[in-house]
Every structure is written in structure tokens, then in C-alpha cells.
mmCIF file of C-alpha atoms and ligand atoms in Angstrom:
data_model
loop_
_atom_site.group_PDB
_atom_site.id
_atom_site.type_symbol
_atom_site.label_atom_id
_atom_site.label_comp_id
_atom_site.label_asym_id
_atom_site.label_seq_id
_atom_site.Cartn_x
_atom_site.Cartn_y
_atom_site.Cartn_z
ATOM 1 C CA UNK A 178 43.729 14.095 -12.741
ATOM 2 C CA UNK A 179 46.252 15.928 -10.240
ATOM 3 C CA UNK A 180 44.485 16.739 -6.967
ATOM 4 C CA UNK A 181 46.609 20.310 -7.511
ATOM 5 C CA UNK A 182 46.052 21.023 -11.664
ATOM 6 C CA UNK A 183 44.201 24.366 -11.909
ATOM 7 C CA UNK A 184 43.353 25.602 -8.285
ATOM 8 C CA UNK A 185 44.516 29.164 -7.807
ATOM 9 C CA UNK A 186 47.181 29.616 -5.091
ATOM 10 C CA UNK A 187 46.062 33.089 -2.888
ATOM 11 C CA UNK A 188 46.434 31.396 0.947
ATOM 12 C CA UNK A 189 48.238 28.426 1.841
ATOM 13 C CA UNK A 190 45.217 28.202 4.072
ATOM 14 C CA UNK A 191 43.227 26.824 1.014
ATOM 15 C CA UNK A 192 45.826 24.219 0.390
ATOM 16 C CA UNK A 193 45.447 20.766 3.277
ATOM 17 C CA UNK A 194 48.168 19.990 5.282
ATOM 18 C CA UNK A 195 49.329 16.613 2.925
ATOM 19 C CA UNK A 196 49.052 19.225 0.045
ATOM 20 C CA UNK A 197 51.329 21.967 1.551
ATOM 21 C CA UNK A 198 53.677 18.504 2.009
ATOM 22 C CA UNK A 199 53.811 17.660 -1.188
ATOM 23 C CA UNK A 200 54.376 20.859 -2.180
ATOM 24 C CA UNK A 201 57.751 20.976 0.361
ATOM 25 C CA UNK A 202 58.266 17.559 -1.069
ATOM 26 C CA UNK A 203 58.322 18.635 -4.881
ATOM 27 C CA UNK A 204 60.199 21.787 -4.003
ATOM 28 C CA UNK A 205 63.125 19.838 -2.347
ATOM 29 C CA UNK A 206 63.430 17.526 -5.471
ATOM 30 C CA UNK A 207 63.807 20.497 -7.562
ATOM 31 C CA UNK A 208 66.676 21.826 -5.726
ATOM 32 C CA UNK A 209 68.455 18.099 -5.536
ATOM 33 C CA UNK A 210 67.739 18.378 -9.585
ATOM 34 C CA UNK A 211 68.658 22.286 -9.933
ATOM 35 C CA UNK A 212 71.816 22.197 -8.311
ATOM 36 C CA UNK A 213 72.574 18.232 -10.278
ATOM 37 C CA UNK A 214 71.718 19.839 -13.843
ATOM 38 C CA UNK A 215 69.008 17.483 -14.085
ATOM 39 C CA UNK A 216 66.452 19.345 -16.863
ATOM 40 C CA UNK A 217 63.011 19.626 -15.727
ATOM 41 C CA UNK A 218 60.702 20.509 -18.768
ATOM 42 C CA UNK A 219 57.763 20.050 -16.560
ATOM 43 C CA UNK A 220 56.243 23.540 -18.073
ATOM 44 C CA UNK A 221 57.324 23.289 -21.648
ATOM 45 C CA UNK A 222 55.585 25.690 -23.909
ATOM 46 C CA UNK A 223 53.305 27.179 -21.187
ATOM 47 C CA UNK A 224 53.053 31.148 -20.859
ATOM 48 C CA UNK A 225 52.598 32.576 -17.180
ATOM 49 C CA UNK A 226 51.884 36.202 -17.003
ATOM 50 C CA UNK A 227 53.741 38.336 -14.307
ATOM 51 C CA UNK A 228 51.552 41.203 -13.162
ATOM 52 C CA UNK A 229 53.352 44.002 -10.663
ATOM 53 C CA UNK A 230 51.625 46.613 -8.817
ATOM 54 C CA UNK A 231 54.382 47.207 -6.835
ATOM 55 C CA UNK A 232 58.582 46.525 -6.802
ATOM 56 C CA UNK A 233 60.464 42.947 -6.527
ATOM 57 C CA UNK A 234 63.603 41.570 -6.317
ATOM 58 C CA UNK A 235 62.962 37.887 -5.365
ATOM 59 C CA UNK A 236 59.450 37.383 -6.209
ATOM 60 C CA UNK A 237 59.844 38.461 -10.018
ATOM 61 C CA UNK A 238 62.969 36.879 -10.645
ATOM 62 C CA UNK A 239 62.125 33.343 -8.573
ATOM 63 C CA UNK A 240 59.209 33.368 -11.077
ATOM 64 C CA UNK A 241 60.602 34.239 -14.344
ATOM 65 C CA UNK A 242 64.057 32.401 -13.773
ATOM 66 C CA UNK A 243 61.712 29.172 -12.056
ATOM 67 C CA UNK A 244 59.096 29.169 -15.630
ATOM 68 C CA UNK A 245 62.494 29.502 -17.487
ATOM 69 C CA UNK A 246 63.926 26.156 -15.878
ATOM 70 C CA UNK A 247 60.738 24.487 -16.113
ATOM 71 C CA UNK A 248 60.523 24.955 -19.916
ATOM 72 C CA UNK A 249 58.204 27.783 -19.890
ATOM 73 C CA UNK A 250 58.305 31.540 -20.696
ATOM 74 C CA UNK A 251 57.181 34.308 -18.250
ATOM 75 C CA UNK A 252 55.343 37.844 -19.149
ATOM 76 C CA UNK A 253 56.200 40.335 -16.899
ATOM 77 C CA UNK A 254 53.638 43.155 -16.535
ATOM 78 C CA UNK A 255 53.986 46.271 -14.918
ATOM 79 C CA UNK A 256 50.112 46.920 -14.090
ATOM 80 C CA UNK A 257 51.096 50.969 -14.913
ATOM 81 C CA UNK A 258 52.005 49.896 -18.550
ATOM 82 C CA UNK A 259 48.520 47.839 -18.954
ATOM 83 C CA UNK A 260 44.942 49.376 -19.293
ATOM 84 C CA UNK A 261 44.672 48.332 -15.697
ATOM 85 C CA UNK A 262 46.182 52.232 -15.397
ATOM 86 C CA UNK A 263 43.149 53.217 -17.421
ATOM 87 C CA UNK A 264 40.817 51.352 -15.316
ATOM 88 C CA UNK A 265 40.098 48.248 -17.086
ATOM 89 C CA UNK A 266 38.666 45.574 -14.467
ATOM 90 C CA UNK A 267 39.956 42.638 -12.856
ATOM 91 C CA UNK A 268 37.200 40.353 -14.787
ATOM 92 C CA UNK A 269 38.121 41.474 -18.399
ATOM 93 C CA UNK A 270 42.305 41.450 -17.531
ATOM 94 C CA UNK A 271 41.743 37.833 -16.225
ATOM 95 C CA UNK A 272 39.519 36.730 -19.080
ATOM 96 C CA UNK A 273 41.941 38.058 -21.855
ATOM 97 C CA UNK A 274 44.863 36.282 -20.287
ATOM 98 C CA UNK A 275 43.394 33.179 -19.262
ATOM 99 C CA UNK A 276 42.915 33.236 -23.572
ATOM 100 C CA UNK A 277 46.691 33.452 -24.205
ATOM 101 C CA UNK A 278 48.340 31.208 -21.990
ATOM 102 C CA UNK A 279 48.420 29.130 -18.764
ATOM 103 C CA UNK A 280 48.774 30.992 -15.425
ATOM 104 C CA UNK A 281 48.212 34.354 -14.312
ATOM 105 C CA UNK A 282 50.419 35.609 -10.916
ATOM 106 C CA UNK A 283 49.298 38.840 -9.666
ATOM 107 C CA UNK A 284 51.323 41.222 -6.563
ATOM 108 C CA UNK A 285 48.727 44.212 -5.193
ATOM 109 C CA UNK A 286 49.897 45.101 -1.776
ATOM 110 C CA UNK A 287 47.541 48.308 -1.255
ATOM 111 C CA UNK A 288 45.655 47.592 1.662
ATOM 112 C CA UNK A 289 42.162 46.601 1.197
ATOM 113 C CA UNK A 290 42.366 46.549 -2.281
ATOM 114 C CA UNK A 291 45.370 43.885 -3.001
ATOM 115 C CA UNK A 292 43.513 40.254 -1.653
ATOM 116 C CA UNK A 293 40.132 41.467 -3.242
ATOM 117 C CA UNK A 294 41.409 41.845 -6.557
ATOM 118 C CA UNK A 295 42.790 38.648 -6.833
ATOM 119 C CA UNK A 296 40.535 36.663 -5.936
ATOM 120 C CA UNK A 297 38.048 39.091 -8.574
ATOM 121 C CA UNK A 298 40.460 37.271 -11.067
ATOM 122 C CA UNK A 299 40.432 33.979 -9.847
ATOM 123 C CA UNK A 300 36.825 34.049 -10.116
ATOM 124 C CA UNK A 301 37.328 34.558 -13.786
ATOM 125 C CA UNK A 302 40.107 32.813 -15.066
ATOM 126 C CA UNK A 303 40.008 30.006 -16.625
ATOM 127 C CA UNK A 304 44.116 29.418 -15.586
ATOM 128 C CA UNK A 305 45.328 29.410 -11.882
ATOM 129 C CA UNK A 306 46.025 32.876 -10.693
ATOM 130 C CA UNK A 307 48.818 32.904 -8.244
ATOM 131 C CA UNK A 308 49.476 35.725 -5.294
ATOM 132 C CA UNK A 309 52.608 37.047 -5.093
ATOM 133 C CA UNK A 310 51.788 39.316 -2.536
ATOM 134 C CA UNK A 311 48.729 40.876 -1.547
ATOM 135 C CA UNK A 312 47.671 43.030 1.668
ATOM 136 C CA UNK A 313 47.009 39.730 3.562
ATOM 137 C CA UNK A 314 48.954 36.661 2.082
ATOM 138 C CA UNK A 315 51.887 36.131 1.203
ATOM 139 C CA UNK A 316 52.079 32.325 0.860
ATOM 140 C CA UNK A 317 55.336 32.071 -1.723
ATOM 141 C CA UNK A 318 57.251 34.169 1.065
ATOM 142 C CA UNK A 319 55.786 31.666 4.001
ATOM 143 C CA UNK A 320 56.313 28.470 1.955
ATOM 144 C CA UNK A 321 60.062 29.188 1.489
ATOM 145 C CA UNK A 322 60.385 29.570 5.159
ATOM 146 C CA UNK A 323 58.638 26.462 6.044
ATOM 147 C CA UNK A 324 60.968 24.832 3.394
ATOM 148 C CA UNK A 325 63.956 26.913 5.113
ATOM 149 C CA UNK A 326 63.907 25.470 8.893
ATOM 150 C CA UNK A 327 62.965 22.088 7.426
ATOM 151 C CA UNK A 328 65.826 21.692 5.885
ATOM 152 C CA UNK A 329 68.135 23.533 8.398
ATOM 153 C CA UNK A 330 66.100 21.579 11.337
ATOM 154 C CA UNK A 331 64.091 18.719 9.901
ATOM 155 C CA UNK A 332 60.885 18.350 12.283
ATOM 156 C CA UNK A 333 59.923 21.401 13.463
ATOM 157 C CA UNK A 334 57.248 19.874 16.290
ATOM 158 C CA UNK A 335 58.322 22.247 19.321
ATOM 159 C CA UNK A 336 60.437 24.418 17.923
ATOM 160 C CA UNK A 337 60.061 27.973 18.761
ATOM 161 C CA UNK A 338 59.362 30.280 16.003
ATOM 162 C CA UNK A 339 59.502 34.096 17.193
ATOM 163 C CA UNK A 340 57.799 36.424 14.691
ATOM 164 C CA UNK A 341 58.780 39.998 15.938
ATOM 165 C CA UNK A 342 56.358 41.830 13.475
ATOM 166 C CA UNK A 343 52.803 42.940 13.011
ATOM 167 C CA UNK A 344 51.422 45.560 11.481
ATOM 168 C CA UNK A 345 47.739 46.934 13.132
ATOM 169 C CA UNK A 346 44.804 46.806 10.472
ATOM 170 C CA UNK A 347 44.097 50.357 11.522
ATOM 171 C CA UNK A 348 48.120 51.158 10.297
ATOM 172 C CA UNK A 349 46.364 50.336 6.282
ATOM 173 C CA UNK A 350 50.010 48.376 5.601
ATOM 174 C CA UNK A 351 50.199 45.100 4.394
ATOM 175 C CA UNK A 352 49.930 42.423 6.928
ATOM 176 C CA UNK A 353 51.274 39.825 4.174
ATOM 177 C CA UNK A 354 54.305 38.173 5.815
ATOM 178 C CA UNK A 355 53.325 37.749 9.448
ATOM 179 C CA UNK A 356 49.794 36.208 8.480
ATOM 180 C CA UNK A 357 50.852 34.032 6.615
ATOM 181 C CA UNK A 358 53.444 33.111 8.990
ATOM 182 C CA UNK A 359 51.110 32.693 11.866
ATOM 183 C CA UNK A 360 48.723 30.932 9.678
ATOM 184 C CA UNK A 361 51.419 28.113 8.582
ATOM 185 C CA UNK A 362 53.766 27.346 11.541
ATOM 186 C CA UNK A 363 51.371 26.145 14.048
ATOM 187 C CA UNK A 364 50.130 23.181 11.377
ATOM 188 C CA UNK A 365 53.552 22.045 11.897
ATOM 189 C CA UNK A 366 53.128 21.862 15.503
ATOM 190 C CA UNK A 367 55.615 24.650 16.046
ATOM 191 C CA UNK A 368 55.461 26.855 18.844
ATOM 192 C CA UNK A 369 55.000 30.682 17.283
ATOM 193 C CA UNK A 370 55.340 33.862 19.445
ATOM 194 C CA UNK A 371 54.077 36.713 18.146
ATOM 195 C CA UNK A 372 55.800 39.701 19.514
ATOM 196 C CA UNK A 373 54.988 43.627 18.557
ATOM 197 C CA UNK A 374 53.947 46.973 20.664
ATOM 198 C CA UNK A 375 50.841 47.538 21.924
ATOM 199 C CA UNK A 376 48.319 49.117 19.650
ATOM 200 C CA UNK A 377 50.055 46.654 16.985
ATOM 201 C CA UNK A 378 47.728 44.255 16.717
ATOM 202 C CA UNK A 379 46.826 41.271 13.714
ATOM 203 C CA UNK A 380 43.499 41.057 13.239
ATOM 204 C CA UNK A 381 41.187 38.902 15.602
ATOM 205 C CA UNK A 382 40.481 36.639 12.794
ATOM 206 C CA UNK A 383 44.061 35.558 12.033
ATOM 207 C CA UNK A 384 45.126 34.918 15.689
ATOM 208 C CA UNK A 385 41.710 32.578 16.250
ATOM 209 C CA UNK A 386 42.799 31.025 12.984
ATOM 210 C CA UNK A 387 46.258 30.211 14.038
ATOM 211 C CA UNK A 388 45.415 29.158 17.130
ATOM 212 C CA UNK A 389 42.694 26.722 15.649
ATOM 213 C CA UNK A 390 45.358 24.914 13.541
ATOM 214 C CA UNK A 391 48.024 24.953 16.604
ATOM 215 C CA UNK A 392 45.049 23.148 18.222
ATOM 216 C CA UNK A 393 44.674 20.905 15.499
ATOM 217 C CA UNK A 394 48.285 19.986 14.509
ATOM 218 C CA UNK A 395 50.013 20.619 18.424
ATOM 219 C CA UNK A 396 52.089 23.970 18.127
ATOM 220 C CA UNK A 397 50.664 26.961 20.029
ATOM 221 C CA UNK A 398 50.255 30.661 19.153
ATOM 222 C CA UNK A 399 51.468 33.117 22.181
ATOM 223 C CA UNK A 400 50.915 36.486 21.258
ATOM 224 C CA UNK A 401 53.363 38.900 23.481
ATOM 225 C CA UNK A 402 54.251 42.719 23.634
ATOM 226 C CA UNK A 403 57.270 41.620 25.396
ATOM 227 C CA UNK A 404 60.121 41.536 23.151
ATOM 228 C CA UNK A 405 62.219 39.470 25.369
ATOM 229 C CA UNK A 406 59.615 37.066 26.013
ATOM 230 C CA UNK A 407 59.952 36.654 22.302
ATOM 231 C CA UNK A 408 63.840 36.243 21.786
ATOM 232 C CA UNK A 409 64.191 34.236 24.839
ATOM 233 C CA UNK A 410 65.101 30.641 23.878
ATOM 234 C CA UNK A 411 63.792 31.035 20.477
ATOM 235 C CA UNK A 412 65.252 28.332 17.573
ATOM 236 C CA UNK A 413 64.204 30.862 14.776
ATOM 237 C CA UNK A 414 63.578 34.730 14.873
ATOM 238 C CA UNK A 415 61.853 36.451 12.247
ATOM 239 C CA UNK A 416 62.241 40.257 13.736
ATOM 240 C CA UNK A 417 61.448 42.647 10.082
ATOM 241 C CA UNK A 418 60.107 45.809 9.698
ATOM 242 C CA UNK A 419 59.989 48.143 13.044
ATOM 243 C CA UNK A 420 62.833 50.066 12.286
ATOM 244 C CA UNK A 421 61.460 51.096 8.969
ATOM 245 C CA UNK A 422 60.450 54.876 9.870
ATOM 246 C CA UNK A 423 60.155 56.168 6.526
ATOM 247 C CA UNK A 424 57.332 54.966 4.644
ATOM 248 C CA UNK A 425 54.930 56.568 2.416
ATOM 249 C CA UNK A 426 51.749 58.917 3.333
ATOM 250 C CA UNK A 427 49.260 56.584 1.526
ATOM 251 C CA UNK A 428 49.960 53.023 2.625
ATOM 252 C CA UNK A 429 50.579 52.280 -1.068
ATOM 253 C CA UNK A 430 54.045 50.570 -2.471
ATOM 254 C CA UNK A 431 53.904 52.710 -5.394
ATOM 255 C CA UNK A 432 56.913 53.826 -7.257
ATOM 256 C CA UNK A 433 57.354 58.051 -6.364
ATOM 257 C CA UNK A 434 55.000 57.488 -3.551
ATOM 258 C CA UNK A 435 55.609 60.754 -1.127
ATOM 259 C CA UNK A 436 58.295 59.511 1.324
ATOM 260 C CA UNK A 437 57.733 60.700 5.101
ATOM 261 C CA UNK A 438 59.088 59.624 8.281
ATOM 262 C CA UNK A 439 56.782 57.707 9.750
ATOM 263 C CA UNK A 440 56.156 58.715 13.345
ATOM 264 C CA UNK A 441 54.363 55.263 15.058
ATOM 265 C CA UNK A 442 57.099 53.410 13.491
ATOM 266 C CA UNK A 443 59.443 55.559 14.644
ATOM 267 C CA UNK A 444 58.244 55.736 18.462
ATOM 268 C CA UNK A 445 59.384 51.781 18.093
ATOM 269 C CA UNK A 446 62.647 52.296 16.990
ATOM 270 C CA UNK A 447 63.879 50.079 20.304
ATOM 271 C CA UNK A 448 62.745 47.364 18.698
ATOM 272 C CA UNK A 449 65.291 46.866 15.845
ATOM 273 C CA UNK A 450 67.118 43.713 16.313
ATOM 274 C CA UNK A 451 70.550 43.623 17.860
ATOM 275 C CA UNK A 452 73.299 41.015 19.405
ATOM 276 C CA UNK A 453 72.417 41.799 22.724
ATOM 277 C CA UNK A 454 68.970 40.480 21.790
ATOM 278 C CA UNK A 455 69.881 37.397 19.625
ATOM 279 C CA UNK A 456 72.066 36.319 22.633
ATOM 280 C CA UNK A 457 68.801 35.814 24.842
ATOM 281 C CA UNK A 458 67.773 33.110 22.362
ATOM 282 C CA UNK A 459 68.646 29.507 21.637
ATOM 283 C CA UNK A 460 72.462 29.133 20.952
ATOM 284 C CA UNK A 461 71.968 27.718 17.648
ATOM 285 C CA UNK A 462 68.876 30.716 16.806
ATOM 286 C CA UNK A 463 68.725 30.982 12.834
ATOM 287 C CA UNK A 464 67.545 34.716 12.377
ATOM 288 C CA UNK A 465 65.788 34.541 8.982
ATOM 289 C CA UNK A 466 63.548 37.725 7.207
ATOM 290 C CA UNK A 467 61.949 37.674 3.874
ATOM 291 C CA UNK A 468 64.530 41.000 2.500
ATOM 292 C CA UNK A 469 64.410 43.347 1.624
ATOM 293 C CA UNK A 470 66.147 44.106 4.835
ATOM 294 C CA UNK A 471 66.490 48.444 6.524
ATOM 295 C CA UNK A 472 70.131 47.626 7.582
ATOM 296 C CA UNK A 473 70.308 50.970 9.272
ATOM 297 C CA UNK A 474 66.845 50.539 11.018
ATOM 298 C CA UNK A 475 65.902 47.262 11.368
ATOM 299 C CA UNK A 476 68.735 44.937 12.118
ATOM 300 C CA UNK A 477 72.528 45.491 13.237
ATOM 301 C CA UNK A 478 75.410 44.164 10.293
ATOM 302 C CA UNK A 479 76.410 41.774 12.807
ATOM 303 C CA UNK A 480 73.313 40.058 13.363
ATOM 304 C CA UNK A 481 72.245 39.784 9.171
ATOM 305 C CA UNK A 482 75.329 39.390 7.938
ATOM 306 C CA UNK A 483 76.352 36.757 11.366
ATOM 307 C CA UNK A 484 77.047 33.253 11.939
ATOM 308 C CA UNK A 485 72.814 32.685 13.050
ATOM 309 C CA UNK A 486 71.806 34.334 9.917
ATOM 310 C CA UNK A 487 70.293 32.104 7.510
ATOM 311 C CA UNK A 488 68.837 34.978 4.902
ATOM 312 C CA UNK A 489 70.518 34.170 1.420
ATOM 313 C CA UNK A 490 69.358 30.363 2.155
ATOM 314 C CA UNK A 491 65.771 31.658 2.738
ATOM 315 C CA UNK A 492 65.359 33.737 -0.254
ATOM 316 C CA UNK A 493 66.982 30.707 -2.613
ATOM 317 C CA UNK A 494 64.226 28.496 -1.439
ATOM 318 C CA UNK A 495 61.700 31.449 -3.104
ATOM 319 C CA UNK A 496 63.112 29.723 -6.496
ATOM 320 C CA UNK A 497 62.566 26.143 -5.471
ATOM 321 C CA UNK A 498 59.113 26.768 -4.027
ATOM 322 C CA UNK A 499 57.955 28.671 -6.777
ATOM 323 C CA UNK A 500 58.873 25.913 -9.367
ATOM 324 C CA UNK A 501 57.191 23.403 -7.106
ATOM 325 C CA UNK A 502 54.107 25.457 -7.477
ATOM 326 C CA UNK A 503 53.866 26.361 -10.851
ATOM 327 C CA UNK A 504 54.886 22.334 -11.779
ATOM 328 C CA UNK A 505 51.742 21.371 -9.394
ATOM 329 C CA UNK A 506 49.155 23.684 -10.240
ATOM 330 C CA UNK A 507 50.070 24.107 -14.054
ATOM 331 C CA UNK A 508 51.482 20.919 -14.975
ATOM 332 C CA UNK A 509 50.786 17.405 -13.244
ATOM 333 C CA UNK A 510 48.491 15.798 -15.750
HETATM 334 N N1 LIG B 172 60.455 38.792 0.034
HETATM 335 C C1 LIG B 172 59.977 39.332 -1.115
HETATM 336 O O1 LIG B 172 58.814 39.139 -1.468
HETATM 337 O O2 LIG B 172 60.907 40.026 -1.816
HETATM 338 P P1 LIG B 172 60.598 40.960 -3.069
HETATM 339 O O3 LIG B 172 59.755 42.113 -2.552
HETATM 340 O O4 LIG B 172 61.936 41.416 -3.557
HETATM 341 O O5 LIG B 172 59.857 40.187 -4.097
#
């Protein structure tokens, strides 16, 4: 029986360091057979159900296209379409699905609400239940990073890993990306700066957390409000997210959510990143972010669409990933 076959995939924290390896292992002989032709009916005849709570670009389609190649058919769900919108729980949604096919995948981003309602269906489904995005994980995003700089740099022991984004848990935004960021890079014994204003703090428990596995594994966690400090000499800059001043009132990712400019974010603006930045850091920096990307806010043209810019490469390893996990945790008998 597969060490992987069945487990639910919320945090990458749940997963060993050998098993997030094999995962990176199985997701880079995917590619090699994706971009051969080689078929890989891995999944054939399974049904994995697709539930959104919020908007996607890569996450739906790296799903549906990935099931697809592996032989299997994906049911996408828009949560406002489902009784969910009528209040039906977590327990019974899980239970029913679990009944007509193999895997459930779930994105909830509202903050507090997202992480607890998955794992309220993992605890009923009889499938795995896979996050694609909560308030505080998102492992598919952090996965297909980890696969990105492996393959652009091969051993990442040392290598300096900038993330220039954090949201505060008072903010009630999705922390997603950076956690699981800071989580994963320091069990690969890179060397992670985490770089945002004051007042923008992660939570306590996810910088002890990181810094425990950079203990265990030999990277280090340096948390900064120096932006500088951050770009200086840095292999790999992952800057997302300050520039974004308009967001909406609630803290929810909801389609027609009330748009307003968001005045914290904006006090920040400085912080979008520019050449004159990217120049402070290593001369062979890859600048990487998860997309979707505020061109006008965020980053300049020249740095996202730039020689350093490794985006496109980063969001085609979403596909590769995702296959690897689906093949693992609903196939490998
Ligand atoms: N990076 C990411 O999760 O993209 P989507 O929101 O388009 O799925």
C-alpha cells in the first residue's frame, strides 16, 4: 500500500521531508513525459470534484487540464451554484461526494473560515480532500516554487530566498502564499528573508515553525522590515502584493465584493518592486510570484516581463505538481 494513497493534502507541513521529495520527484517525471507525449493514465476513470469559493486562473485549470492527462475527469463547482449557498455543511457536502467519486479539492480563502472548513471535510471524507487555497496554506502554489528554483538552480542549500510579503493576522487577508513559503524553504536548507512594514506581521506560530525546520534541515528564517536588507544579494525574490491598494471592505474574494482603496496598503505603496531594487540583488536573481500579478501597483513591466523573471515557468510547474499529487494521493496502489 502507497505510503501517500488517501491522506488529504491541506499543509505541506503534514507531508515528511522524503515525501515532499518524492512528490518533486514524480512531478519532474511528468513534465519529461508531458512535454515527450508519453500517456499517463495513472487516474483513469476517477472523478475529482473542483469546489471554488473564490476566482482562478491557474489553480482550476492545472487541476482540470492535470485529471484530464491523467485519465480522469474533473467537476468543477462553483460553491454559489451548490446548497453550500443555502447553508448545507461541510460534513454532509463531503459525505455526498466522497459517494460519487475519488477526490474532493476545495479553495475558501475568507479568513478564519477557509482552513477550518477543510479540514471539517477531511474529517469526513472518505476520498482525499485537497486545498487549493485556504486563508493559511497554500501548498500547490509553494510546491511549484520549490519545483521552480530546483530546476532553475538544482540544490538550493544556501540560497537566499527573499519573500517581500506578509499580510498581519489583524489585516483578516489570507496569509496563504507567504506561509507556506516560509514553512517549506527552510527544510531545504535555504536561507529565507522575510521582508514587510512594521505592523505587518505573520503570526508567531508560523515564524517559530519555520525557524524550527531551518534548525532542523540548515536554512535560516530572518525576518526584516528592511526592504533592502531583503533584495540585497538575494538568488530569488518573491516581492507580491503591497502595491495592491484596492481590495475589498470584507476581507472576502467574493465575486461583486465592494471594491475600496485600501488605505494600509496604500501607505506602502514604496514597496512595489522596481529595477533599481532588483539591481541590489544577486546578478543572476530569478524574481518569481504566484500571478495574478497588479502590474500598475505591484511590480514595474521591466522587472515581470525582464530577463530575471522566471513567472510563466513558475505557474507551468502548478500543472506538473498538481498531477504529481493527484497520481500519489489518488492513485499509487
Ligand atoms: N497562483 C494562483 O493560485 O493562481 P489562481 O488564483 O489563478 O489560481
Amino acid at each position: 500500500q502507497s505510503i501517500f494513497r488517501g491522506r488529504h493534502f491541506i499543509n505541506l507541513e503534514d507531508f515528511s521531508k522524503e515525501e515532499v521529495d518524492t512528490m518533486l520527484e514524480v512531478s519532474f517525471d511528468l513534465k519529461k513525459k508531458f512535454a515527450m507525449g508519453v500517456p499517463t493514465p495513472y487516474l483513469k476513470y476517477q472523478t475529482m470534484f473542483l469546489i471554488f469559493f473564490e476566482q482562478s486562473t491557474r489553480t482550476r485549470n492545472s487541476m482540470e487540464a492535470g485529471i484530464a492527462q491523467l485519465g480522469g475527469h474533473a467537476n468543477y463547482l462553483d460553491s454559489s451554484n451548490m446548497q453550500i449557498a443555502h447553508g448545507e455543511s461541510a460534513k454532509d457536502t463531503a459525505i455526498i461526494l466522497s459517494r460519487f467519486g475519488h477526490a474532493i479539492a476545495c479553495r475558501y480563502c475568507n479568513w478564519g473560515l477557509g482552513n477550518k472548513y477543510l479540514n471539517e471535510m477531511a474529517k469526513w471524507s472518505t476520498v482525499p480532500v485537497m486545498n487549493l487555497q485556504c486563508d493559511l496554506y497554500h501548498p500547490f502554489q509553494a510546491l511549484a516554487d520549490l519545483m521552480t528554483m530546483k530546476e532553475k538552480i538544482g540544490d538550493l542549500k544556501r540560497v537566499k530566498v527573499s519573500i517581500i510579503w506578509a499580510y498581519a493576522e489583524s489585516h483578516k487577508k489570507p496569509i496563504s502564499v507567504p506561509v507556506s513559503q516560509v514553512l517549506l524553504f527552510p527544510r531545504y536548507g535555504m536561507d529565507v528573508v522575510l521582508a514587510h512594514p512594521k505592523g505587518w506581521e505573520l503570526p508567531d506560530w508560523v515564524i517559530e515553525q519555520a525557524r524550527a525546520n531551518a534548525a532542523r534541515y540548515g536554512g535560516t528564517v530572518t525576518v526584516t522590515n528592511n526592504e533592502e536588507e531583503a533584495y540585497e544579494g538575494a538568488h530569488v525574490v518573491i516581492p507580491k502584493n503591497w502595491g495592491s491598494w484596492v481590495n475589498d471592505q470584507t476581507g472576502a474574494t467574493t465575486v461583486g465584493a465592494a471594491k475600496v482603496v485600501d488605505e494600509k496598503l496604500m501607505a506602502h505603496r514604496s514597496w512595489k518592486c522596481t529595477e533599481a531594487k532588483m539591481a541590489l540583488a544577486d546578478k543572476d536573481v530569478m524574481y518569481m510570484h504566484a500571478l495574478p500579478a497588479d502590474r500598475n501597483n505591484e511590480v514595474e513591466d521591466s522587472v515581470i516581463d525582464g530577463p530575471h523573471s522566471i513567472v510563466y515557468d513558475e505557474a507551468e510547474n502548478r500543472l506538473h505538481t498538481a498531477k504529481a499529487v493527484m497520481t500519489l494521493l489518488m492513485g499509487g496502489r
